CSV table of C-alpha atoms and ligand atoms in Angstrom, one decimal:
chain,number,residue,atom,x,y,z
A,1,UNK,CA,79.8,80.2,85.0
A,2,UNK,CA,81.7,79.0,87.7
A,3,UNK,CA,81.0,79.8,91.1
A,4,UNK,CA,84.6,79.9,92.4
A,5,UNK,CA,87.7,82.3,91.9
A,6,UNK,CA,91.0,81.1,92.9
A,7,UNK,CA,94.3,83.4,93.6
A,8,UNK,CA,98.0,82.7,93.4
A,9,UNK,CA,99.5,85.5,95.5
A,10,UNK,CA,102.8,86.6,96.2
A,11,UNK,CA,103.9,88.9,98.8
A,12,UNK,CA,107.6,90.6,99.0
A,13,UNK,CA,107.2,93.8,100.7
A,14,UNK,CA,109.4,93.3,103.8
A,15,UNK,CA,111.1,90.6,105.7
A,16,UNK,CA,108.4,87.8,104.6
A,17,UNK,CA,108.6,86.0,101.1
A,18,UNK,CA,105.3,84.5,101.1
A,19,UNK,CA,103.4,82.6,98.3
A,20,UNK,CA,99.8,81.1,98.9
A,21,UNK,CA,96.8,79.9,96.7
A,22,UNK,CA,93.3,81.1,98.2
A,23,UNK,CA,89.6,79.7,96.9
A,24,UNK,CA,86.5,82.5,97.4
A,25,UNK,CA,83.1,80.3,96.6
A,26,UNK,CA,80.8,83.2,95.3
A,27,UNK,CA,77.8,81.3,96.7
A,28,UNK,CA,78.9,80.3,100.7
A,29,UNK,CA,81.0,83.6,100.5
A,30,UNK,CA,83.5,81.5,102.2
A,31,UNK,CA,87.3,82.0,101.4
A,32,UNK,CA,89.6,78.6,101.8
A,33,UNK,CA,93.2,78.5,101.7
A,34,UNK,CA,94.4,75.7,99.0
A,35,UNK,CA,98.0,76.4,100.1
A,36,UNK,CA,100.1,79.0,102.1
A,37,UNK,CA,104.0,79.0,102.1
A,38,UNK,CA,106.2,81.7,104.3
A,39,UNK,CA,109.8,82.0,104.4
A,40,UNK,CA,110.6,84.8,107.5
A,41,UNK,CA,113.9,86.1,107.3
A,42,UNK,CA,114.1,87.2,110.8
A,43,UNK,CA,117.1,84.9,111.6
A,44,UNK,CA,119.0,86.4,109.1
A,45,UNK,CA,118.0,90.5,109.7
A,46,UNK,CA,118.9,89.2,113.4
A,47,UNK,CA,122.6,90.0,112.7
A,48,UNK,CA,122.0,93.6,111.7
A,49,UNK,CA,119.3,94.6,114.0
A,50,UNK,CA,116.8,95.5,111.5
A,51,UNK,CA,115.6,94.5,107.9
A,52,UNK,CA,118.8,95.8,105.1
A,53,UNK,CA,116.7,95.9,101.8
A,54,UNK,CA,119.4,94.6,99.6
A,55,UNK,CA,119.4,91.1,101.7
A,56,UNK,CA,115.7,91.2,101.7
A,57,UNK,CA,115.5,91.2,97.9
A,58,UNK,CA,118.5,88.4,97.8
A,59,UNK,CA,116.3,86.3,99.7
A,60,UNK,CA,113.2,87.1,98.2
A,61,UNK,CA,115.0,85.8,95.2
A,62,UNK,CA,116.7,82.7,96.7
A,63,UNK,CA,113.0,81.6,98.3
A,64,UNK,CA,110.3,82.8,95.6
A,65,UNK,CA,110.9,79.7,93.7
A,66,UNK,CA,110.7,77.0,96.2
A,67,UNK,CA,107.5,78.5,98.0
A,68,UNK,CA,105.7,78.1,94.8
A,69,UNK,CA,106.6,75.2,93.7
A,70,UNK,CA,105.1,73.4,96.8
A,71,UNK,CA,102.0,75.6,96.8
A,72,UNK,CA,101.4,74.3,93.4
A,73,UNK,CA,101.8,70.7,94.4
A,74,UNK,CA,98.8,71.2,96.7
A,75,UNK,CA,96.4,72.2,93.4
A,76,UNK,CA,94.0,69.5,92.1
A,77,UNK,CA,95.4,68.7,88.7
A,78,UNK,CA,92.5,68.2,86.5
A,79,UNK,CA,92.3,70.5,83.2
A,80,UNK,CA,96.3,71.4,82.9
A,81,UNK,CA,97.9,71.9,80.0
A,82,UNK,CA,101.1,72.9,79.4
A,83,UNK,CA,103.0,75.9,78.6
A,84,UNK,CA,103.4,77.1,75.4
A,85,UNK,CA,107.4,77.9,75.1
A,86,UNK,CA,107.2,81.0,73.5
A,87,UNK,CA,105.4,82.1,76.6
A,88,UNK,CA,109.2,81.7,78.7
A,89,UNK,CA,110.1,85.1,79.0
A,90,UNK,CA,113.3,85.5,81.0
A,91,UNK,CA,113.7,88.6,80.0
A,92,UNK,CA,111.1,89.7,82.7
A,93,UNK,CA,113.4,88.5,85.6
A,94,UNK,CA,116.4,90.3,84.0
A,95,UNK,CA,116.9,92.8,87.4
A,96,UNK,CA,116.6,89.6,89.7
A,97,UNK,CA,119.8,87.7,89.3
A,98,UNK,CA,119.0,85.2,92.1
A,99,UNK,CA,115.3,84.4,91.4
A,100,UNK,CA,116.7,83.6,87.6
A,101,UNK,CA,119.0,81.4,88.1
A,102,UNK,CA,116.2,79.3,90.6
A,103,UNK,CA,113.7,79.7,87.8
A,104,UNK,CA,116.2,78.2,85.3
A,105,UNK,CA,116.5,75.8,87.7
A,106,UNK,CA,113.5,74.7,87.9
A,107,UNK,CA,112.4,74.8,84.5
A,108,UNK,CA,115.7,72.5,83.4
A,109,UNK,CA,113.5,69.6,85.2
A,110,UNK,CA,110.9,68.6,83.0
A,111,UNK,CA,108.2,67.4,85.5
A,112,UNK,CA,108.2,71.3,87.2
A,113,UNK,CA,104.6,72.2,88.4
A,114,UNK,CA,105.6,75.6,86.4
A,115,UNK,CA,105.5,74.4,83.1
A,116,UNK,CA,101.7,73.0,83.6
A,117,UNK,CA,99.2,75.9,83.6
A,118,UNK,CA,97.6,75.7,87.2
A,119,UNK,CA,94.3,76.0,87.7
A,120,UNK,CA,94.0,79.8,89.1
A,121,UNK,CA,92.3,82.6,87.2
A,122,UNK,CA,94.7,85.6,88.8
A,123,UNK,CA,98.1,86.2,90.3
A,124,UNK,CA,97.7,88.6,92.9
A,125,UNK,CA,100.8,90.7,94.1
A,126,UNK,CA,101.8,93.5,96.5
A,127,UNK,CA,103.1,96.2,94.3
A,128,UNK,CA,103.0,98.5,97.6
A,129,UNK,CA,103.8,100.0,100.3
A,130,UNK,CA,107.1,98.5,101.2
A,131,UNK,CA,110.7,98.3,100.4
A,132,UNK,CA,111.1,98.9,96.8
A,133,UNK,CA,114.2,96.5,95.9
A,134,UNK,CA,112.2,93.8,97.6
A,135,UNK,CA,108.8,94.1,95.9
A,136,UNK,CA,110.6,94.4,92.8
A,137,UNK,CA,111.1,90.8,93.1
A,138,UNK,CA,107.5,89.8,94.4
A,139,UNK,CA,106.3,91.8,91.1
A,140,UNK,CA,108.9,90.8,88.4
A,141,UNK,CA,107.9,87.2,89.6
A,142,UNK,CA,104.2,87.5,89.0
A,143,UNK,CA,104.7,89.2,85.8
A,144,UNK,CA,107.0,86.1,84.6
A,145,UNK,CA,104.2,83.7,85.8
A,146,UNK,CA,101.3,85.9,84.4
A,147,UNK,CA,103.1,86.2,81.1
A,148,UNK,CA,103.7,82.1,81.4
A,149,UNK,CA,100.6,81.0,82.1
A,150,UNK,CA,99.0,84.3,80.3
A,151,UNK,CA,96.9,84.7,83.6
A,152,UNK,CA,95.9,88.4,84.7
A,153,UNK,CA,97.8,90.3,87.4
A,154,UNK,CA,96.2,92.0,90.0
A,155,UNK,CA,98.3,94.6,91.7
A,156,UNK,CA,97.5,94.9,95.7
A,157,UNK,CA,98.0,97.7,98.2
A,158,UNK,CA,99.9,95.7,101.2
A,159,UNK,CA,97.8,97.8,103.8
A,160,UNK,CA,94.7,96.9,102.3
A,161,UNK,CA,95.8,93.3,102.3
A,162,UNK,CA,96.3,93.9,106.1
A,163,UNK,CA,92.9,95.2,106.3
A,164,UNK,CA,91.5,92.4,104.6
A,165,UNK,CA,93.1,90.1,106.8
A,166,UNK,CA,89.7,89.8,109.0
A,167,UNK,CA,88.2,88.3,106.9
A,168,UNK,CA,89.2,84.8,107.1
A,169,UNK,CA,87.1,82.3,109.3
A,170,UNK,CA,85.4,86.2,110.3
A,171,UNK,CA,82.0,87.6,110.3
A,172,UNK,CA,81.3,89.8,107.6
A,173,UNK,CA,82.7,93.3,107.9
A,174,UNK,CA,79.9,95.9,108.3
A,175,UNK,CA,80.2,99.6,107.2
A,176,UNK,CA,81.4,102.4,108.3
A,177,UNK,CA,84.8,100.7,109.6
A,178,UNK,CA,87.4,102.4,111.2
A,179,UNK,CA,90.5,100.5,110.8
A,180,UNK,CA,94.0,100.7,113.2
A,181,UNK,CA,97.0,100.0,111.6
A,182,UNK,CA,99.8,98.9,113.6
A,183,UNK,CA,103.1,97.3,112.0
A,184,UNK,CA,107.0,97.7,111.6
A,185,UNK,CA,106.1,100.1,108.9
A,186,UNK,CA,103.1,101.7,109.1
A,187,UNK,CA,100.4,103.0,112.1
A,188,UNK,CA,97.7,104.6,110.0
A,189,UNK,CA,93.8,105.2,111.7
A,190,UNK,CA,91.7,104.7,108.4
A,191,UNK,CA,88.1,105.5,107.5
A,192,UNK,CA,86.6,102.6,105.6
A,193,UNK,CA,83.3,103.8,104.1
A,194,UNK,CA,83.1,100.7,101.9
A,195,UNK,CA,85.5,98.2,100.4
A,196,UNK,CA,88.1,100.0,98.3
A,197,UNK,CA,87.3,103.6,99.7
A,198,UNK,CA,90.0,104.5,102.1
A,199,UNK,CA,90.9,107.8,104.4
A,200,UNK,CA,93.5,108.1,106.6
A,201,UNK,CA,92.3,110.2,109.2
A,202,UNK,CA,95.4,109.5,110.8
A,203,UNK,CA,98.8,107.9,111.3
A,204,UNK,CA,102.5,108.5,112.7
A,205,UNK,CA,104.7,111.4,112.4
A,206,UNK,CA,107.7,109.4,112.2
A,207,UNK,CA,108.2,105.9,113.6
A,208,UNK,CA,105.7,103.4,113.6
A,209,UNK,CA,104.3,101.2,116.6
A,210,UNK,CA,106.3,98.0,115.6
A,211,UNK,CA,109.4,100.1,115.2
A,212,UNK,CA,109.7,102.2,118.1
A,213,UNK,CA,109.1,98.7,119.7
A,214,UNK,CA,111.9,97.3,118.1
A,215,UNK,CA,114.0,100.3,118.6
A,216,UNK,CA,113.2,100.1,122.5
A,217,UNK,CA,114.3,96.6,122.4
A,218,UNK,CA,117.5,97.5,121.0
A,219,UNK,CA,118.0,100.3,123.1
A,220,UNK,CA,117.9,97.2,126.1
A,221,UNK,CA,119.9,95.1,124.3
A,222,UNK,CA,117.4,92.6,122.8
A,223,UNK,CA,117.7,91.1,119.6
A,224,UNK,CA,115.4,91.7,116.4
A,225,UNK,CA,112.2,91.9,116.2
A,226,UNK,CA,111.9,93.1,119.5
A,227,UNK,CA,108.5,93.8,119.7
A,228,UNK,CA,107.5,90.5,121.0
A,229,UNK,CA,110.4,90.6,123.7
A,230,UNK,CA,109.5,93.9,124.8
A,231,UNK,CA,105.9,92.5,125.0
A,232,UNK,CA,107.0,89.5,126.7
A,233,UNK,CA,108.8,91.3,129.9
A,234,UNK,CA,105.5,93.8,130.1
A,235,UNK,CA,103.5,90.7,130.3
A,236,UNK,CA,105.7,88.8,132.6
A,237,UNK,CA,105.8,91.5,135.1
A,238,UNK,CA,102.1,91.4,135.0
A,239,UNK,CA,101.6,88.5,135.2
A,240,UNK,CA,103.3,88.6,138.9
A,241,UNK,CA,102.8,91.6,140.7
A,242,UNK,CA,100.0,94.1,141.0
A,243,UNK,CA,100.0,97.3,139.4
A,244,UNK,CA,100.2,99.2,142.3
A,245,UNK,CA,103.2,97.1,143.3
A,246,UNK,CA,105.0,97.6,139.6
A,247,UNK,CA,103.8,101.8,140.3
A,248,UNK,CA,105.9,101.7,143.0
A,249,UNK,CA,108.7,99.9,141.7
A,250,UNK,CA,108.9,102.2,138.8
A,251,UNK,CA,109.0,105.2,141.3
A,252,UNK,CA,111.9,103.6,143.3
A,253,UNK,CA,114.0,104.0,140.2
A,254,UNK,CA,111.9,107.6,138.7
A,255,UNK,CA,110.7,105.5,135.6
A,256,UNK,CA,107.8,107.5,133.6
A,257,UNK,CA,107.6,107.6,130.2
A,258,UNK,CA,105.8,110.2,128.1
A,259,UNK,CA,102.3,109.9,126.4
A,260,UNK,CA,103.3,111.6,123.2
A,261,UNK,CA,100.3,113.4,121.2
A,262,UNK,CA,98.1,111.9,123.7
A,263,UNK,CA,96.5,115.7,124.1
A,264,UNK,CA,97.0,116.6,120.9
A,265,UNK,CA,93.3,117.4,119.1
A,266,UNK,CA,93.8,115.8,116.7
A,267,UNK,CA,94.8,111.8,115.3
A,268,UNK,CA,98.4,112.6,114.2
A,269,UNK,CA,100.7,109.9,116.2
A,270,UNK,CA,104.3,110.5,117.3
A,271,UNK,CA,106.5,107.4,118.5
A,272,UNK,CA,109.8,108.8,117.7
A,273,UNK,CA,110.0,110.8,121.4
A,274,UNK,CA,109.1,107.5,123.0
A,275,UNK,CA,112.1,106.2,121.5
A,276,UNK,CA,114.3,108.3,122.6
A,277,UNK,CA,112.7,109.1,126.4
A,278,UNK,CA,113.6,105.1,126.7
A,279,UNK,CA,117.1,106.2,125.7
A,280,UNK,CA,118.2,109.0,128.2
A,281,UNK,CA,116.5,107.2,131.0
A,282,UNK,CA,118.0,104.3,130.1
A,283,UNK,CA,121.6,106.7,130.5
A,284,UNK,CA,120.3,108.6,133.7
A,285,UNK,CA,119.7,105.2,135.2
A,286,UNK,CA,123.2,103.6,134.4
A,287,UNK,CA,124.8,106.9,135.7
A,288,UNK,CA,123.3,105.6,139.2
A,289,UNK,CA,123.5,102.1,138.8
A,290,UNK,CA,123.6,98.9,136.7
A,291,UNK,CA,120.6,98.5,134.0
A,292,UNK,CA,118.9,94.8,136.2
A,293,UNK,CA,117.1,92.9,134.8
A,294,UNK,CA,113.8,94.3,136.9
A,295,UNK,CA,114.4,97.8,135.6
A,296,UNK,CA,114.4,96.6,132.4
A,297,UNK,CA,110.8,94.6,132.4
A,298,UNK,CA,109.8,98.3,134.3
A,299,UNK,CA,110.6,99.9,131.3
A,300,UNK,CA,108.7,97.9,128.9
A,301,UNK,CA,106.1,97.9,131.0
A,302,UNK,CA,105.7,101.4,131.2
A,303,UNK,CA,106.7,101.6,127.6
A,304,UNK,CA,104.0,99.2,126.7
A,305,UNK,CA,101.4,101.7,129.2
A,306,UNK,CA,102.3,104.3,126.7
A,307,UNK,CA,101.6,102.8,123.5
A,308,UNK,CA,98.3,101.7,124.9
A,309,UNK,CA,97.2,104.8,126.3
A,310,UNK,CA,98.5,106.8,123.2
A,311,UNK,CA,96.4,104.4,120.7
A,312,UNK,CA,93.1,104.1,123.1
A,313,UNK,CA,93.1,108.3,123.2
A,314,UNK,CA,93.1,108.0,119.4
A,315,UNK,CA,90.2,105.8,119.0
A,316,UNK,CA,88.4,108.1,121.2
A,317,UNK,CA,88.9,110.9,119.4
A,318,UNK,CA,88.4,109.1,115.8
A,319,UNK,CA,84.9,107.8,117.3
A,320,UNK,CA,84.0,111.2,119.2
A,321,UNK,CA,84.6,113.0,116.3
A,322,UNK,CA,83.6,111.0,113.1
A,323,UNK,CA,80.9,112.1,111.1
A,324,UNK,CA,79.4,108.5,111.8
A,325,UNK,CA,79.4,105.6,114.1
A,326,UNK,CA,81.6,102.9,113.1
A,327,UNK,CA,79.9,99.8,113.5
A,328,UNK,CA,83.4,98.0,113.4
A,329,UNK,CA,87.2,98.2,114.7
A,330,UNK,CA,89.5,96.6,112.6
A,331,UNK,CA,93.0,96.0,114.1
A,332,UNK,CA,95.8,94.8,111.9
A,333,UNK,CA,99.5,94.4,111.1
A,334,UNK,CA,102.3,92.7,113.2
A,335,UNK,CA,101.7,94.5,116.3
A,336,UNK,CA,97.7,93.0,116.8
A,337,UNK,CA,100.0,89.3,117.8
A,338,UNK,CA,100.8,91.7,121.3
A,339,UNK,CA,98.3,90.3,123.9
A,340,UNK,CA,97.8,93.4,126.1
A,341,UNK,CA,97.3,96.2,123.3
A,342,UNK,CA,94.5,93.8,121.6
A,343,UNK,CA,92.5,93.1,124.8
A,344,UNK,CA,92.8,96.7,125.9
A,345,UNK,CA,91.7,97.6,122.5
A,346,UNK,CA,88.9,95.1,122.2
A,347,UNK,CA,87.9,95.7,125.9
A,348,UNK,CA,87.4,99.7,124.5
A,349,UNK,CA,85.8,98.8,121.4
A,350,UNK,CA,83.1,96.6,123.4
A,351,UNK,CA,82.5,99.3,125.5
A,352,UNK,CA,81.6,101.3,122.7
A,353,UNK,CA,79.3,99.1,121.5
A,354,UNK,CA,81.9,98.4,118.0
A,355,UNK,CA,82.7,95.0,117.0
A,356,UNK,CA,85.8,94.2,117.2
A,357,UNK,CA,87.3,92.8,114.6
A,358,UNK,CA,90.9,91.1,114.6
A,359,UNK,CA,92.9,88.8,112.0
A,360,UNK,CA,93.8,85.5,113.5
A,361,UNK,CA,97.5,84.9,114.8
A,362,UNK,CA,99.1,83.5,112.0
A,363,UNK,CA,97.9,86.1,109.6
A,364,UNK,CA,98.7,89.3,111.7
A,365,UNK,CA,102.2,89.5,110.5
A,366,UNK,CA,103.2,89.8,106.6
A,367,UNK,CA,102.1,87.0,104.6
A,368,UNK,CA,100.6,86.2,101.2
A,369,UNK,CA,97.0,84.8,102.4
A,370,UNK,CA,95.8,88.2,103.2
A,371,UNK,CA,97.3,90.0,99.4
A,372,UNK,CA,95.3,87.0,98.1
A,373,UNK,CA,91.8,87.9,100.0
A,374,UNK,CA,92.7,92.2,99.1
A,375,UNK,CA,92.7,90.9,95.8
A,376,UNK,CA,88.9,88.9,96.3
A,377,UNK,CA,87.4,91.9,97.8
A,378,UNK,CA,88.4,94.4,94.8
A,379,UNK,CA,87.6,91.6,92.2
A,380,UNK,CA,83.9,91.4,93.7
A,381,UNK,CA,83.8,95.1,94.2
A,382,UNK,CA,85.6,95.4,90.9
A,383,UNK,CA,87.5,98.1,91.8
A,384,UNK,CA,90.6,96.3,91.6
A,385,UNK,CA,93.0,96.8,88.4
A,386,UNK,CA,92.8,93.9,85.9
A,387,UNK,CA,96.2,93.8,84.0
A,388,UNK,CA,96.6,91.4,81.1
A,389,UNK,CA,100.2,90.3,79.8
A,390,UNK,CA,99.1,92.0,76.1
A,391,UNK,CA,98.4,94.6,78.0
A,392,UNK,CA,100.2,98.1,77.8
A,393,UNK,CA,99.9,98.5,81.7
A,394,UNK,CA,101.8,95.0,82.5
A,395,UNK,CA,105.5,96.2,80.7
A,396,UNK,CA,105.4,99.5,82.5
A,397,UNK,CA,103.6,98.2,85.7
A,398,UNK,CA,106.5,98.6,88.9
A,399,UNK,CA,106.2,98.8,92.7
A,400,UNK,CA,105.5,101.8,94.8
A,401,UNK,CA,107.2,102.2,97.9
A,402,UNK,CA,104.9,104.6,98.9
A,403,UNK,CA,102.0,103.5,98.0
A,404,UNK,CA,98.5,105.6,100.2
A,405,UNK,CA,95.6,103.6,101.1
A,406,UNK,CA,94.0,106.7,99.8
A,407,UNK,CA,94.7,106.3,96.1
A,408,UNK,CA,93.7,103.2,95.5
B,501,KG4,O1,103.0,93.7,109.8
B,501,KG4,P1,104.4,93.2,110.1
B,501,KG4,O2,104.6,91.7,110.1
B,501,KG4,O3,105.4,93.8,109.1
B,501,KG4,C1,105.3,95.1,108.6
B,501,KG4,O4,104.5,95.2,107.6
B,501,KG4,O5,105.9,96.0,109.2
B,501,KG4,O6,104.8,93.8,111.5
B,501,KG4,C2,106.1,93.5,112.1
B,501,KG4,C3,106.2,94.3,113.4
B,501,KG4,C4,107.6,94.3,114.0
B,501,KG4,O7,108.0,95.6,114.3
B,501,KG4,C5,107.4,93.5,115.3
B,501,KG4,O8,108.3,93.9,116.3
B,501,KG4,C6,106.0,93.8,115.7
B,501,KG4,O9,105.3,93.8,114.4
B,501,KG4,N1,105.5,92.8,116.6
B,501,KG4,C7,105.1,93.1,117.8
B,501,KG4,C8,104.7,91.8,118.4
B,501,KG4,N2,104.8,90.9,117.5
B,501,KG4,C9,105.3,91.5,116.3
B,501,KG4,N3,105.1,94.2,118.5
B,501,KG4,C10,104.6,94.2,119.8
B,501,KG4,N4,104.2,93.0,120.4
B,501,KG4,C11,104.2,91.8,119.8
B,501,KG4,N5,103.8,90.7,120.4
B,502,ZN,ZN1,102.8,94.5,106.9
């Protein structure tokens, strides 16, 4: 039996159409990526100020094609055959005008890495959490493939994927876990008693961290994301003055923003307030005087302050009043890539005696790599579901938007 298991995965759920091809070596227990392609479409969502779901799926469509293709290339060739032609099933692509008309495309040219059957034994793909029209495309992709190549699907949470993320180039993840959550989407606190057994013990009211990070930026006339602008005037301010110098410029101008929840007994999180205590200072201040450039790096400072302190009084109360000590802190999702919420958070977890664990930079925000090593993790812990194309679970198999950590 062979000692390897390799994954094609797709991920759609957002604003990133990615596609990558990870190796797990059952012996080493190391994972290797074969091939990892991302498309953002930040430049486009730009215009708009925020991600429109309906462009997201167009794109999806327009980019799924081409990301596999070259992932593919970067597969050793041995053992191919080719596909059998009653295996091209179009049919599956039928609510995905764009991604047909590419996968026609592609299979009009003859030498197409799609009709060989690559050397994978699973497509993973996010079926959820996410924006529905978008991983509708992710999914009706990787049930064309799997039907193809008659290769098994393996439907993935997106959170867990973000979870999972750690593990690449990390040390093993030790039991209980209590995983932070922090991305456009989602901020969830989760119990992790064990690989595939989730509880969220706690997560946003309304707007997640990424969000209300974005929405701040708009509020000061940044473009989208803003997350990593917002971060970027916070940390430039630091990086020159004191804090008791920036305490004293923020009083000069009566800028405070509130903690919200931070009181609260309990791990329920609230961003939504924040949001909008940025906006009516913002309009109190320009009642006075022109928004400058300084007031503005104040208010992401103090902005920033709040997130911090809100998520550091959460951990405390997760780890003062868990049944257990966690012997790790994951942090994940697209808000981990901010500098000063990870060190504060790591600085904490130290402290605590936790390790820390974090996802390297490049697979902090959406990508495929981290669906792929999800998809590893409930394969060796067999929890994962297993859906063949002859299968009466792969016709009526479609995403979920709202798809809980908890029921997996
Ligand atoms: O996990 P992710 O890529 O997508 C979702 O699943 O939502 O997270 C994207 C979010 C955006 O809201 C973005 O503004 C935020 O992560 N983000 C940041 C930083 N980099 C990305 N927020 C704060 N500071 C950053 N440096
Ligand atoms: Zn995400």
């Amino acid at each position: 039996m062979t000692s390897t298991i390799r994954i094609l995965s797709i991920e759609t759920s957002c604003d990133e159409t990615g596609v990558s091809i990870v190796e797990y070596d059952k012996n080493t227990q190391e994972y290797k990526i074969i091939a990892d392609s991302l498309n953002s479409q930040i430049e486009i969502h730009k215009e708009f100020g925020g991600v429109f779901p309906m462009m997201a799926k167009r794109e999806h469509g327009n980019n799924l094609t081409g990301l596999l293709t070259s992932c593919l290339r970067m597969l050793p060739s041995s053992d191919m055959s080719s596909v059998e032609a009653e295996n091209i099933n179009l049919e599956l692509l039928t609510r995905e005008k764009e991604l047909t008309e590419k996968v026609k495309d592609e299979l009009e040219n003859t030498n197409s890495p799609l009709l060989t059957i690559p050397n994978i034994d699973y497509i993973a793909v996010t079926r959820g959490p996410g924006l529905e029209p978008a991983l509708w495309v992710g999914l009706s992709f990787a049930k064309f493939l799997s039907q193809l190549w008659q290769k098994p699907l393996l439907p993935i949470n997106h959170m867990e994927g973000h979870i999972s993320s750690v593990l690449m180039g990390a040390d093993k993840v030790e039991f209980p876990t209590l995983a932070l959550l922090i991305s456009g989407g989602h901020t969830e606190l989760v119990d992790v008693e064990s690989w595939g057994s989730y509880n969220i013990i706690g997560k946003t009211r309304d707007d997640a961290v990424g969000e209300a990070y974005d929405k701040v930026a708009r509020i000061l006339d940044m473009s989208y994301p803003g997350g990593p602008l917002v971060a970027g005037k916070a940390q430039k301010l630091r990086d020159t003055f004191l804090e008791s110098d920036i305490q004293i410029m923020k009083d000069t101008y009566s800028i405070k923003l509130p903690r919200p929840m931070i009181h609260s007994q309990d791990l329920d999180l609230s961003f939504s307030g924040l949001k909008t205590a940025v906006l009516y200072l913002v309009r109190d201040i320009k009642k006075k005087q022109d928004l400058t450039e300084e007031i503005i790096d104040l208010i992401c400072h103090e902005f920033e302050n709040s997130v911090s302190e809100v998520l550091l009084s959460k951990l405390k109360f997760a780890h003062k009043s868990g049944n257990y000590k966690y012997k790790n802190l994951i942090v994940a999702g697209g808000v981990i890539a901010n500098q000063f919420l990870r060190e504060n958070l790591e600085a904490w977890s130290i402290l605590n005696g936790i390790h820390f664990l974090k996802p390297e930079k490049f697979l902090a925000t959406d990508n495929a790599v981290m669906i792929a090593l999800a998809a590893i993790v409930g394969l060796n812990n067999e929890y994962v579901q297993i859906i063949n194309p002859s299968d009466k679970e792969f016709t009526e198999l479609a995403p979920d938007g709202d798809w809980s950590l908890n029921t997996i």
